[in-house]
Amino acid sequence: MLQLMSVCKNFGGLPALGHVSFQVPHGRVTALIGPNGAGKSTLINCITGVLSATSGSVLFKGKEIAGQPAHAISRLGISRTFQNLRLFPRLSVLDNVLTGLTCEGGQSMAMAMLRLPYLRHRERQLKLRALEALDRFGLSDKSSWPAGVLAYGDKKRVELARATVGQPDLLLLDEPVAGLNGEETFVVGEQLKHLRRAGHTLLLVEHDMDLVMRIADQVVVLDSGRCIAAGTPEEVRRNPLVLEAYLGRMEAVA
Amino acid sequence: MMSARDKCIYFISLHRTGLTVSLLTAALLLYPLYEDNPYTLGITNLIAINTMVVLGLNLFIGYTGQISLGHAAFFGLGAYGSAISTATYGLSPWPAMLLVALLVGLVALLIGVPILRLSGHYLAMATLGFNFVVHSVLLEWDEMTGGPSGFSGIPYLGVGDFSFDNEVRLHYLLWGFTLMGLLLSLNLVRSGVGRGLAALAEDETAAAALGVNTRNAKIKVFVLSAVMASIAGSLFAHCYTFISPDSFGIFTSTDMVIMVVVGGMGSIWGSLFGAGLLTLLPEVIGIFETYKDFVHGIILVLVLMFLPQGLVTGLVDMVRVRLALRRREAQ
């Protein structure tokens, strides 16, 4: 599905990512973990075109996407959530989810201004799909609220609804449960499992190890911009390099 | 089963935009029967012209989240374009208006492509500079524009022998155009494209991640708003048959922006309200005539301090947030 080959990103002279290579297989949940500052969000931003990689290549369904602008990558079927929520606070919850269907809402400004019957029909269909997505995340009773007044947990779920409503082929989630309590985390975990069962491919950046171990099929570990390990959750958990990255170098004195 | 009353409420809520536009149209159709004072009609006609510019500008400022302090330039190019092509070169006014609108759109495209890479203060400065340039050209190019003394002898618009030459006739002409602009804008913002623009205004990165081509969208809306300003300018020229560069300076631009801000950013109805309010104020209270810019400044500061999204949008947002919070408390 997604294949990264030797992706590098420098900020000025400072390398943030050095030769990161791994694959995200179709229909699986891949978790990307690593200590703070390891370059996880930078990598997500490079994949989605928010930043452009300094060198290396990113193949999506066999097609090179590195260097393409964000909107073009989104139209290929990659959707994402953001680490710090990026909802549109003044738009209603329903409109927020509807923006997730931008790619299907038509691009022609002239057609939009004429609002021919086919367009009204399509608008109704899109609205139904957005309501359905809100229902999946238990938000239908709040669809007319401005997104800005929602509680934090609800905002996270609106963002998930917005990212999944367009049935993307690949879903990139940047810390979907950051700041949620245990119960809410559990619920989001179940929803992610549900997405996996529905055939979505997920790439997940997460600090919550319980969640990662529970739902990931494959774990990739980044440290200081380098990919230091990849494998099943069990393999990664036993990998000495990973322990070192997280806990610091074990001195052989004790 | 829904009761008759529920059905009625449902029907109104479903078609509220269409119903409001129909009501407004009906009111405007009947207005000259009730009010035939040419002076008063002259003022409402000016509201129509201003509304058209403000609608386009609001799409650009309120919906796309950009800023332009140079829209009077497009307004002026439209007016002078129509004036010169009809009075000097004898072109027929309707095709001239279309041709000028196309050319102004092209100009907007040419300057939009480089300057819309800028944002915030820099974009404001660039558009302001553009307005200065256009204003200077209108002032200095005597043989073409008539210079500071203005350009007179512009023909009225007409269809066959019928000519739009008095206030009542102009009322129907101008409001016809304005309602058309209003309807097209309302359609635009209620579509997928419009939601993309609203997303762009709030968060450019998130909008791009959702598939909005942010660069193209900004340019398209800029061109659209310039074309609307140009058509309004052409109508302005044919309506008054005399124009002078004074009407197209940077203070006109800032007045237009004030109309957008006071009316409400990203509110189509707010554009109508803002243009109406700021056009009427100096007429209603005589002292405003002398201190117009001063009063506009105070209004702008007050609105920005207490309702930064503008009167209509700010109040609507406030009510929506209050309602939602009350329901949240109730849960």
PDB file of N, CA, C and O in Angstrom, chain B residues 41-100:
ATOM      1  N   LEU B  41     -34.348  56.821  -3.704  1.00  0.00           N
ATOM      2  CA  LEU B  41     -34.050  55.713  -4.609  1.00  0.00           C
ATOM      3  C   LEU B  41     -32.576  55.745  -5.019  1.00  0.00           C
ATOM      4  O   LEU B  41     -31.951  54.696  -5.191  1.00  0.00           O
ATOM      5  N   GLY B  42     -32.032  56.954  -5.167  1.00  0.00           N
ATOM      6  CA  GLY B  42     -30.616  57.076  -5.509  1.00  0.00           C
ATOM      7  C   GLY B  42     -29.745  56.417  -4.452  1.00  0.00           C
ATOM      8  O   GLY B  42     -28.756  55.752  -4.765  1.00  0.00           O
ATOM      9  N   ILE B  43     -30.152  56.600  -3.175  1.00  0.00           N
ATOM     10  CA  ILE B  43     -29.368  55.995  -2.098  1.00  0.00           C
ATOM     11  C   ILE B  43     -29.481  54.481  -2.123  1.00  0.00           C
ATOM     12  O   ILE B  43     -28.481  53.760  -2.020  1.00  0.00           O
ATOM     13  N   THR B  44     -30.700  53.957  -2.294  1.00  0.00           N
ATOM     14  CA  THR B  44     -30.830  52.493  -2.309  1.00  0.00           C
ATOM     15  C   THR B  44     -30.122  51.910  -3.535  1.00  0.00           C
ATOM     16  O   THR B  44     -29.594  50.810  -3.476  1.00  0.00           O
ATOM     17  N   ASN B  45     -30.097  52.682  -4.626  1.00  0.00           N
ATOM     18  CA  ASN B  45     -29.351  52.208  -5.795  1.00  0.00           C
ATOM     19  C   ASN B  45     -27.862  52.105  -5.496  1.00  0.00           C
ATOM     20  O   ASN B  45     -27.185  51.162  -5.915  1.00  0.00           O
ATOM     21  N   LEU B  46     -27.373  53.082  -4.734  1.00  0.00           N
ATOM     22  CA  LEU B  46     -25.959  53.037  -4.352  1.00  0.00           C
ATOM     23  C   LEU B  46     -25.694  51.829  -3.456  1.00  0.00           C
ATOM     24  O   LEU B  46     -24.650  51.178  -3.569  1.00  0.00           O
ATOM     25  N   ILE B  47     -26.677  51.518  -2.583  1.00  0.00           N
ATOM     26  CA  ILE B  47     -26.532  50.319  -1.746  1.00  0.00           C
ATOM     27  C   ILE B  47     -26.388  49.089  -2.632  1.00  0.00           C
ATOM     28  O   ILE B  47     -25.554  48.219  -2.386  1.00  0.00           O
ATOM     29  N   ALA B  48     -27.196  49.030  -3.704  1.00  0.00           N
ATOM     30  CA  ALA B  48     -27.132  47.870  -4.601  1.00  0.00           C
ATOM     31  C   ALA B  48     -25.736  47.725  -5.192  1.00  0.00           C
ATOM     32  O   ALA B  48     -25.156  46.636  -5.207  1.00  0.00           O
ATOM     33  N   ILE B  49     -25.167  48.856  -5.654  1.00  0.00           N
ATOM     34  CA  ILE B  49     -23.831  48.799  -6.270  1.00  0.00           C
ATOM     35  C   ILE B  49     -22.792  48.370  -5.243  1.00  0.00           C
ATOM     36  O   ILE B  49     -21.975  47.474  -5.491  1.00  0.00           O
ATOM     37  N   ASN B  50     -22.854  49.006  -4.060  1.00  0.00           N
ATOM     38  CA  ASN B  50     -21.890  48.642  -3.026  1.00  0.00           C
ATOM     39  C   ASN B  50     -22.028  47.175  -2.616  1.00  0.00           C
ATOM     40  O   ASN B  50     -21.030  46.492  -2.399  1.00  0.00           O
ATOM     41  N   THR B  51     -23.287  46.713  -2.520  1.00  0.00           N
ATOM     42  CA  THR B  51     -23.497  45.326  -2.109  1.00  0.00           C
ATOM     43  C   THR B  51     -22.798  44.365  -3.060  1.00  0.00           C
ATOM     44  O   THR B  51     -22.195  43.382  -2.638  1.00  0.00           O
ATOM     45  N   MET B  52     -22.858  44.698  -4.354  1.00  0.00           N
ATOM     46  CA  MET B  52     -22.253  43.783  -5.317  1.00  0.00           C
ATOM     47  C   MET B  52     -20.743  43.665  -5.110  1.00  0.00           C
ATOM     48  O   MET B  52     -20.190  42.574  -5.156  1.00  0.00           O
ATOM     49  N   VAL B  53     -20.101  44.809  -4.860  1.00  0.00           N
ATOM     50  CA  VAL B  53     -18.656  44.755  -4.601  1.00  0.00           C
ATOM     51  C   VAL B  53     -18.389  44.012  -3.293  1.00  0.00           C
ATOM     52  O   VAL B  53     -17.500  43.157  -3.206  1.00  0.00           O
ATOM     53  N   VAL B  54     -19.195  44.332  -2.268  1.00  0.00           N
ATOM     54  CA  VAL B  54     -18.964  43.753  -0.949  1.00  0.00           C
ATOM     55  C   VAL B  54     -19.200  42.240  -0.962  1.00  0.00           C
ATOM     56  O   VAL B  54     -18.488  41.495  -0.288  1.00  0.00           O
ATOM     57  N   LEU B  55     -20.171  41.773  -1.768  1.00  0.00           N
ATOM     58  CA  LEU B  55     -20.407  40.328  -1.866  1.00  0.00           C
ATOM     59  C   LEU B  55     -19.147  39.614  -2.321  1.00  0.00           C
ATOM     60  O   LEU B  55     -18.706  38.634  -1.712  1.00  0.00           O
ATOM     61  N   GLY B  56     -18.564  40.113  -3.400  1.00  0.00           N
ATOM     62  CA  GLY B  56     -17.353  39.485  -3.917  1.00  0.00           C
ATOM     63  C   GLY B  56     -16.217  39.575  -2.920  1.00  0.00           C
ATOM     64  O   GLY B  56     -15.502  38.604  -2.675  1.00  0.00           O
ATOM     65  N   LEU B  57     -16.091  40.747  -2.317  1.00  0.00           N
ATOM     66  CA  LEU B  57     -15.004  40.957  -1.362  1.00  0.00           C
ATOM     67  C   LEU B  57     -15.182  40.070  -0.138  1.00  0.00           C
ATOM     68  O   LEU B  57     -14.215  39.552   0.424  1.00  0.00           O
ATOM     69  N   ASN B  58     -16.440  39.863   0.264  1.00  0.00           N
ATOM     70  CA  ASN B  58     -16.689  39.009   1.422  1.00  0.00           C
ATOM     71  C   ASN B  58     -16.358  37.557   1.112  1.00  0.00           C
ATOM     72  O   ASN B  58     -15.859  36.823   1.976  1.00  0.00           O
ATOM     73  N   LEU B  59     -16.589  37.127  -0.114  1.00  0.00           N
ATOM     74  CA  LEU B  59     -16.180  35.775  -0.489  1.00  0.00           C
ATOM     75  C   LEU B  59     -14.671  35.639  -0.302  1.00  0.00           C
ATOM     76  O   LEU B  59     -14.170  34.619   0.156  1.00  0.00           O
ATOM     77  N   PHE B  60     -13.952  36.708  -0.666  1.00  0.00           N
ATOM     78  CA  PHE B  60     -12.490  36.661  -0.601  1.00  0.00           C
ATOM     79  C   PHE B  60     -11.980  36.815   0.838  1.00  0.00           C
ATOM     80  O   PHE B  60     -11.119  36.069   1.288  1.00  0.00           O
ATOM     81  N   ILE B  61     -12.546  37.777   1.574  1.00  0.00           N
ATOM     82  CA  ILE B  61     -12.060  38.038   2.934  1.00  0.00           C
ATOM     83  C   ILE B  61     -12.674  37.065   3.936  1.00  0.00           C
ATOM     84  O   ILE B  61     -11.987  36.416   4.715  1.00  0.00           O
ATOM     85  N   GLY B  62     -14.008  36.972   3.902  1.00  0.00           N
ATOM     86  CA  GLY B  62     -14.697  36.190   4.925  1.00  0.00           C
ATOM     87  C   GLY B  62     -14.603  34.696   4.682  1.00  0.00           C
ATOM     88  O   GLY B  62     -14.402  33.919   5.613  1.00  0.00           O
ATOM     89  N   TYR B  63     -14.740  34.278   3.418  1.00  0.00           N
ATOM     90  CA  TYR B  63     -14.767  32.838   3.162  1.00  0.00           C
ATOM     91  C   TYR B  63     -13.391  32.262   2.935  1.00  0.00           C
ATOM     92  O   TYR B  63     -13.095  31.164   3.368  1.00  0.00           O
ATOM     93  N   THR B  64     -12.554  32.994   2.217  1.00  0.00           N
ATOM     94  CA  THR B  64     -11.249  32.423   1.889  1.00  0.00           C
ATOM     95  C   THR B  64     -10.207  32.861   2.902  1.00  0.00           C
ATOM     96  O   THR B  64      -9.095  32.355   2.922  1.00  0.00           O
ATOM     97  N   GLY B  65     -10.580  33.835   3.757  1.00  0.00           N
ATOM     98  CA  GLY B  65      -9.679  34.224   4.834  1.00  0.00           C
ATOM     99  C   GLY B  65      -8.496  35.067   4.393  1.00  0.00           C
ATOM    100  O   GLY B  65      -7.475  35.087   5.062  1.00  0.00           O
ATOM    101  N   GLN B  66      -8.624  35.749   3.251  1.00  0.00           N
ATOM    102  CA  GLN B  66      -7.530  36.594   2.778  1.00  0.00           C
ATOM    103  C   GLN B  66      -7.889  38.052   3.043  1.00  0.00           C
ATOM    104  O   GLN B  66      -8.906  38.344   3.659  1.00  0.00           O
ATOM    105  N   ILE B  67      -7.069  38.967   2.551  1.00  0.00           N
ATOM    106  CA  ILE B  67      -7.395  40.372   2.715  1.00  0.00           C
ATOM    107  C   ILE B  67      -7.081  41.109   1.419  1.00  0.00           C
ATOM    108  O   ILE B  67      -6.106  40.803   0.744  1.00  0.00           O
ATOM    109  N   SER B  68      -7.939  42.057   1.058  1.00  0.00           N
ATOM    110  CA  SER B  68      -7.626  42.905  -0.084  1.00  0.00           C
ATOM    111  C   SER B  68      -8.003  44.336   0.265  1.00  0.00           C
ATOM    112  O   SER B  68      -9.135  44.615   0.643  1.00  0.00           O
ATOM    113  N   LEU B  69      -7.029  45.232   0.165  1.00  0.00           N
ATOM    114  CA  LEU B  69      -7.294  46.648   0.355  1.00  0.00           C
ATOM    115  C   LEU B  69      -7.262  47.355  -0.994  1.00  0.00           C
ATOM    116  O   LEU B  69      -6.972  48.535  -1.081  1.00  0.00           O
ATOM    117  N   GLY B  70      -7.553  46.591  -2.060  1.00  0.00           N
ATOM    118  CA  GLY B  70      -7.427  47.181  -3.384  1.00  0.00           C
ATOM    119  C   GLY B  70      -8.617  46.947  -4.291  1.00  0.00           C
ATOM    120  O   GLY B  70      -8.507  47.082  -5.503  1.00  0.00           O
ATOM    121  N   HIS B  71      -9.761  46.613  -3.717  1.00  0.00           N
ATOM    122  CA  HIS B  71     -10.869  46.280  -4.599  1.00  0.00           C
ATOM    123  C   HIS B  71     -11.472  47.481  -5.310  1.00  0.00           C
ATOM    124  O   HIS B  71     -12.138  47.314  -6.322  1.00  0.00           O
ATOM    125  N   ALA B  72     -11.249  48.688  -4.757  1.00  0.00           N
ATOM    126  CA  ALA B  72     -11.730  49.873  -5.469  1.00  0.00           C
ATOM    127  C   ALA B  72     -11.026  49.976  -6.816  1.00  0.00           C
ATOM    128  O   ALA B  72     -11.557  50.563  -7.762  1.00  0.00           O
ATOM    129  N   ALA B  73      -9.839  49.404  -6.938  1.00  0.00           N
ATOM    130  CA  ALA B  73      -9.126  49.429  -8.214  1.00  0.00           C
ATOM    131  C   ALA B  73      -9.904  48.645  -9.269  1.00  0.00           C
ATOM    132  O   ALA B  73     -10.076  49.108 -10.398  1.00  0.00           O
ATOM    133  N   PHE B  74     -10.386  47.460  -8.908  1.00  0.00           N
ATOM    134  CA  PHE B  74     -11.166  46.668  -9.879  1.00  0.00           C
ATOM    135  C   PHE B  74     -12.480  47.363 -10.200  1.00  0.00           C
ATOM    136  O   PHE B  74     -12.942  47.367 -11.337  1.00  0.00           O
ATOM    137  N   PHE B  75     -13.070  47.955  -9.144  1.00  0.00           N
ATOM    138  CA  PHE B  75     -14.290  48.732  -9.305  1.00  0.00           C
ATOM    139  C   PHE B  75     -14.034  49.868 -10.303  1.00  0.00           C
ATOM    140  O   PHE B  75     -14.798  50.069 -11.263  1.00  0.00           O
ATOM    141  N   GLY B  76     -12.930  50.572 -10.131  1.00  0.00           N
ATOM    142  CA  GLY B  76     -12.577  51.693 -11.003  1.00  0.00           C
ATOM    143  C   GLY B  76     -12.237  51.241 -12.410  1.00  0.00           C
ATOM    144  O   GLY B  76     -12.639  51.882 -13.386  1.00  0.00           O
ATOM    145  N   LEU B  77     -11.503  50.110 -12.520  1.00  0.00           N
ATOM    146  CA  LEU B  77     -11.170  49.609 -13.856  1.00  0.00           C
ATOM    147  C   LEU B  77     -12.446  49.268 -14.613  1.00  0.00           C
ATOM    148  O   LEU B  77     -12.570  49.548 -15.813  1.00  0.00           O
ATOM    149  N   GLY B  78     -13.415  48.681 -13.898  1.00  0.00           N
ATOM    150  CA  GLY B  78     -14.698  48.364 -14.532  1.00  0.00           C
ATOM    151  C   GLY B  78     -15.385  49.627 -15.005  1.00  0.00           C
ATOM    152  O   GLY B  78     -15.862  49.706 -16.140  1.00  0.00           O
ATOM    153  N   ALA B  79     -15.425  50.635 -14.123  1.00  0.00           N
ATOM    154  CA  ALA B  79     -16.130  51.879 -14.458  1.00  0.00           C
ATOM    155  C   ALA B  79     -15.451  52.575 -15.632  1.00  0.00           C
ATOM    156  O   ALA B  79     -16.094  52.923 -16.629  1.00  0.00           O
ATOM    157  N   TYR B  80     -14.142  52.782 -15.546  1.00  0.00           N
ATOM    158  CA  TYR B  80     -13.429  53.473 -16.625  1.00  0.00           C
ATOM    159  C   TYR B  80     -13.393  52.640 -17.897  1.00  0.00           C
ATOM    160  O   TYR B  80     -13.467  53.185 -19.006  1.00  0.00           O
ATOM    161  N   GLY B  81     -13.298  51.318 -17.733  1.00  0.00           N
ATOM    162  CA  GLY B  81     -13.311  50.449 -18.910  1.00  0.00           C
ATOM    163  C   GLY B  81     -14.598  50.640 -19.700  1.00  0.00           C
ATOM    164  O   GLY B  81     -14.580  50.854 -20.917  1.00  0.00           O
ATOM    165  N   SER B  82     -15.716  50.593 -18.998  1.00  0.00           N
ATOM    166  CA  SER B  82     -17.003  50.780 -19.665  1.00  0.00           C
ATOM    167  C   SER B  82     -17.115  52.182 -20.243  1.00  0.00           C
ATOM    168  O   SER B  82     -17.589  52.367 -21.367  1.00  0.00           O
ATOM    169  N   ALA B  83     -16.683  53.189 -19.447  1.00  0.00           N
ATOM    170  CA  ALA B  83     -16.797  54.574 -19.891  1.00  0.00           C
ATOM    171  C   ALA B  83     -16.017  54.795 -21.173  1.00  0.00           C
ATOM    172  O   ALA B  83     -16.548  55.314 -22.169  1.00  0.00           O
ATOM    173  N   ILE B  84     -14.745  54.357 -21.181  1.00  0.00           N
ATOM    174  CA  ILE B  84     -13.893  54.611 -22.343  1.00  0.00           C
ATOM    175  C   ILE B  84     -14.378  53.832 -23.557  1.00  0.00           C
ATOM    176  O   ILE B  84     -14.475  54.374 -24.666  1.00  0.00           O
ATOM    177  N   SER B  85     -14.733  52.542 -23.343  1.00  0.00           N
ATOM    178  CA  SER B  85     -15.095  51.743 -24.509  1.00  0.00           C
ATOM    179  C   SER B  85     -16.416  52.206 -25.115  1.00  0.00           C
ATOM    180  O   SER B  85     -16.605  52.109 -26.318  1.00  0.00           O
ATOM    181  N   THR B  86     -17.342  52.730 -24.283  1.00  0.00           N
ATOM    182  CA  THR B  86     -18.615  53.162 -24.875  1.00  0.00           C
ATOM    183  C   THR B  86     -18.561  54.614 -25.344  1.00  0.00           C
ATOM    184  O   THR B  86     -18.939  54.908 -26.473  1.00  0.00           O
ATOM    185  N   ALA B  87     -18.080  55.535 -24.485  1.00  0.00           N
ATOM    186  CA  ALA B  87     -18.131  56.955 -24.852  1.00  0.00           C
ATOM    187  C   ALA B  87     -17.042  57.323 -25.855  1.00  0.00           C
ATOM    188  O   ALA B  87     -17.280  58.083 -26.789  1.00  0.00           O
ATOM    189  N   THR B  88     -15.834  56.772 -25.693  1.00  0.00           N
ATOM    190  CA  THR B  88     -14.752  57.147 -26.590  1.00  0.00           C
ATOM    191  C   THR B  88     -14.764  56.309 -27.861  1.00  0.00           C
ATOM    192  O   THR B  88     -14.605  56.823 -28.961  1.00  0.00           O
ATOM    193  N   TYR B  89     -14.953  54.979 -27.703  1.00  0.00           N
ATOM    194  CA  TYR B  89     -14.840  54.114 -28.873  1.00  0.00           C
ATOM    195  C   TYR B  89     -16.186  53.670 -29.416  1.00  0.00           C
ATOM    196  O   TYR B  89     -16.249  52.887 -30.375  1.00  0.00           O
ATOM    197  N   GLY B  90     -17.286  54.116 -28.772  1.00  0.00           N
ATOM    198  CA  GLY B  90     -18.598  53.856 -29.315  1.00  0.00           C
ATOM    199  C   GLY B  90     -19.048  52.401 -29.313  1.00  0.00           C
ATOM    200  O   GLY B  90     -19.902  52.012 -30.106  1.00  0.00           O
ATOM    201  N   LEU B  91     -18.476  51.598 -28.414  1.00  0.00           N
ATOM    202  CA  LEU B  91     -18.948  50.211 -28.305  1.00  0.00           C
ATOM    203  C   LEU B  91     -20.335  50.191 -27.667  1.00  0.00           C
ATOM    204  O   LEU B  91     -20.709  51.102 -26.936  1.00  0.00           O
ATOM    205  N   SER B  92     -21.081  49.148 -27.960  1.00  0.00           N
ATOM    206  CA  SER B  92     -22.392  48.989 -27.342  1.00  0.00           C
ATOM    207  C   SER B  92     -22.188  48.624 -25.858  1.00  0.00           C
ATOM    208  O   SER B  92     -21.328  47.801 -25.531  1.00  0.00           O
ATOM    209  N   PRO B  93     -22.957  49.232 -24.922  1.00  0.00           N
ATOM    210  CA  PRO B  93     -22.654  49.091 -23.490  1.00  0.00           C
ATOM    211  C   PRO B  93     -22.655  47.656 -22.951  1.00  0.00           C
ATOM    212  O   PRO B  93     -21.780  47.302 -22.165  1.00  0.00           O
ATOM    213  N   TRP B  94     -23.627  46.821 -23.372  1.00  0.00           N
ATOM    214  CA  TRP B  94     -23.688  45.467 -22.780  1.00  0.00           C
ATOM    215  C   TRP B  94     -22.469  44.636 -23.124  1.00  0.00           C
ATOM    216  O   TRP B  94     -21.821  44.109 -22.208  1.00  0.00           O
ATOM    217  N   PRO B  95     -22.134  44.478 -24.437  1.00  0.00           N
ATOM    218  CA  PRO B  95     -20.914  43.713 -24.731  1.00  0.00           C
ATOM    219  C   PRO B  95     -19.685  44.346 -24.099  1.00  0.00           C
ATOM    220  O   PRO B  95     -18.770  43.633 -23.654  1.00  0.00           O
ATOM    221  N   ALA B  96     -19.674  45.696 -24.026  1.00  0.00           N
ATOM    222  CA  ALA B  96     -18.521  46.363 -23.425  1.00  0.00           C
ATOM    223  C   ALA B  96     -18.363  45.936 -21.966  1.00  0.00           C
ATOM    224  O   ALA B  96     -17.263  45.657 -21.496  1.00  0.00           O
ATOM    225  N   MET B  97     -19.501  45.884 -21.261  1.00  0.00           N
ATOM    226  CA  MET B  97     -19.453  45.499 -19.854  1.00  0.00           C
ATOM    227  C   MET B  97     -18.861  44.098 -19.686  1.00  0.00           C
ATOM    228  O   MET B  97     -18.013  43.848 -18.828  1.00  0.00           O
ATOM    229  N   LEU B  98     -19.304  43.197 -20.569  1.00  0.00           N
ATOM    230  CA  LEU B  98     -18.825  41.814 -20.521  1.00  0.00           C
ATOM    231  C   LEU B  98     -17.326  41.750 -20.811  1.00  0.00           C
ATOM    232  O   LEU B  98     -16.550  41.094 -20.099  1.00  0.00           O
ATOM    233  N   LEU B  99     -16.939  42.476 -21.868  1.00  0.00           N
ATOM    234  CA  LEU B  99     -15.541  42.478 -22.279  1.00  0.00           C
ATOM    235  C   LEU B  99     -14.653  43.040 -21.168  1.00  0.00           C
ATOM    236  O   LEU B  99     -13.608  42.467 -20.828  1.00  0.00           O
ATOM    237  N   VAL B 100     -15.116  44.162 -20.569  1.00  0.00           N
ATOM    238  CA  VAL B 100     -14.341  44.784 -19.501  1.00  0.00           C
ATOM    239  C   VAL B 100     -14.224  43.838 -18.313  1.00  0.00           C
ATOM    240  O   VAL B 100     -13.151  43.681 -17.721  1.00  0.00           O
TER     241      VAL B 100
END
